[in-house]
Structure formats: C-alpha cells, structure tokens
Coordinates of C-alpha atoms in Angstrom, one line a residue:
M1 CA 143.0 72.2 130.1
Q2 CA 143.8 70.0 127.2
T3 CA 141.6 71.9 124.7
L4 CA 143.4 75.2 125.5
K5 CA 146.8 73.5 126.0
I6 CA 147.2 75.0 129.4
E7 CA 150.4 73.8 131.2
F8 CA 151.4 74.4 134.9
I9 CA 155.0 75.5 134.9
D10 CA 155.8 76.8 138.4
V11 CA 154.5 76.7 141.9
G12 CA 155.3 78.3 145.3
P13 CA 153.9 78.7 148.7
D14 CA 151.4 81.3 147.6
F15 CA 151.3 81.2 143.8
L16 CA 150.7 79.0 140.8
K17 CA 151.9 79.8 137.3
A18 CA 150.7 78.3 133.9
K19 CA 151.2 79.0 130.3
M20 CA 148.9 78.8 127.2
P21 CA 149.8 79.2 123.5
V22 CA 148.1 81.9 121.6
N23 CA 147.1 80.7 118.1
S24 CA 144.0 80.3 116.0
S25 CA 142.4 77.8 118.5
V26 CA 142.0 80.7 121.0
H27 CA 141.4 83.6 118.7
Q28 CA 138.2 85.6 118.4
P29 CA 137.0 86.4 114.8
M30 CA 139.4 89.4 114.4
G31 CA 142.5 87.1 115.0
L32 CA 143.2 88.2 118.6
L33 CA 143.3 86.2 121.8
H34 CA 139.7 85.7 122.9
G35 CA 138.8 87.2 126.3
G36 CA 136.9 84.0 127.1
A37 CA 140.0 81.9 126.6
T38 CA 142.0 84.3 128.8
V39 CA 139.3 84.0 131.5
A40 CA 139.3 80.2 131.2
L41 CA 143.1 80.3 131.7
A42 CA 142.7 82.5 134.8
E43 CA 140.0 80.4 136.3
S44 CA 141.9 77.2 135.7
V45 CA 145.0 78.5 137.4
G46 CA 143.2 80.1 140.3
S47 CA 141.0 77.1 141.0
A48 CA 144.0 74.7 140.8
A49 CA 145.8 77.1 143.2
S50 CA 143.0 76.9 145.7
I51 CA 143.2 73.1 145.6
M52 CA 146.7 73.4 147.0
F53 CA 145.3 74.8 150.2
I54 CA 142.4 72.5 151.0
D55 CA 141.9 69.0 152.5
K56 CA 141.3 67.2 149.3
E57 CA 139.8 64.1 151.0
N58 CA 137.1 66.2 152.7
E59 CA 136.8 69.5 150.7
E60 CA 136.4 70.7 147.1
V61 CA 136.6 74.1 145.4
R62 CA 134.2 76.0 143.2
G63 CA 134.7 79.3 141.5
I64 CA 131.9 81.7 142.5
E65 CA 133.0 85.0 140.8
I66 CA 135.6 86.0 138.2
S67 CA 136.3 89.4 136.7
A68 CA 138.8 90.4 134.0
N69 CA 140.3 93.5 132.7
H70 CA 141.8 93.0 129.3
V71 CA 144.4 95.7 128.7
K72 CA 146.4 94.6 125.7
S73 CA 145.7 92.3 122.7
K74 CA 147.8 89.4 121.6
R75 CA 147.8 87.5 118.2
S76 CA 150.5 84.9 118.7
G77 CA 153.1 83.5 121.1
E78 CA 152.3 82.5 124.6
V79 CA 150.6 84.0 127.7
F80 CA 151.5 83.2 131.3
A81 CA 149.1 83.4 134.1
T82 CA 150.2 83.7 137.7
A83 CA 147.7 83.3 140.5
K84 CA 148.6 85.0 143.8
M85 CA 146.5 84.6 146.9
I86 CA 145.0 87.8 148.2
H87 CA 142.9 86.2 151.0
K88 CA 142.8 82.7 152.4
G89 CA 139.8 82.2 154.6
R90 CA 138.3 79.0 155.9
L91 CA 135.5 79.1 153.2
V92 CA 136.6 81.8 150.7
H93 CA 139.8 82.1 148.7
L94 CA 140.5 85.3 146.7
W95 CA 143.1 85.3 143.9
E96 CA 144.7 87.9 141.7
I97 CA 145.7 86.4 138.4
K98 CA 148.1 88.4 136.2
I99 CA 148.3 87.4 132.6
V100 CA 151.4 88.5 130.7
D101 CA 153.1 87.7 127.5
E102 CA 156.6 86.4 126.9
N103 CA 157.9 90.0 127.2
D104 CA 156.2 90.4 130.6
T105 CA 153.7 92.8 129.1
M106 CA 150.4 92.8 130.9
I107 CA 147.6 91.3 128.8
S108 CA 144.9 90.9 131.4
L109 CA 144.3 91.3 135.2
C110 CA 141.8 89.0 136.7
K111 CA 140.3 88.4 140.1
L112 CA 138.8 85.1 141.2
T113 CA 136.8 84.2 144.2
N114 CA 136.5 80.5 145.2
I115 CA 134.4 78.8 147.8
V116 CA 135.6 75.8 149.8
L117 CA 132.8 73.2 150.2
P118 CA 132.6 70.0 152.1
L119 CA 133.1 67.1 149.7
K120 CA 129.9 65.1 149.0
K121 CA 130.7 61.4 149.5

C-alpha cells in the first residue's frame, strides 16, 4: 500500500474506493502504467473490501483468483479503483473492480475472488 501510495478515499455498504498516483514508480519500461501495479491496486481494494464483511476476530481473507482486462493506457495523473460486491457467500466473496482515471475513462476491469478462512490462533 505504501510502496504504491494507494489511499482509500470512499466506502459504502457494498463498495470501497481507492486512488493511486501514476508516475515513474508504477511505469513499465515504455513509460505506461504497469499492468502489475494496476492488478496490485485491484487486489488491495478488493481484499480490503472483503475484510469489511467478515468477523475479524475469527476470520481472515485470502485472494484466490484475480483477472484483469486492461483497456486503456495511462502515463500520468491518478487512477481510481472501485470494488463492488458481485457475490457474498459464507466462504467466497466475488468482486468487480473498475479502474478509471480522473476523467472517469475506464483503464482496467478486474474480477477478484476471495476466500474467507477461519483465523488461526
């Protein structure tokens, strides 16, 4: 979170939103936002969102699958990731994470599956 300068900026009953700056620290060699940094943002937001729905004293969350479609490149500015719950089961949470820029242009669309596990004490 600190390395990528990801900040949570909004929360609601079924979503969590964060932002991340786009600069040379998250560029791939051609000077564009790295897909891996985008996926790290998506997983950070989706995993943190799942934590809002568990019993933190007895459960923990692990990401078990993530996919991403990168539809537009970005060189500078900021990107915003909003995780919205698609499915909330007892053991599995499914999230859609839309990543847009400051003009609300879609950059990536991600899907994250989390598993809820008993906390090992």
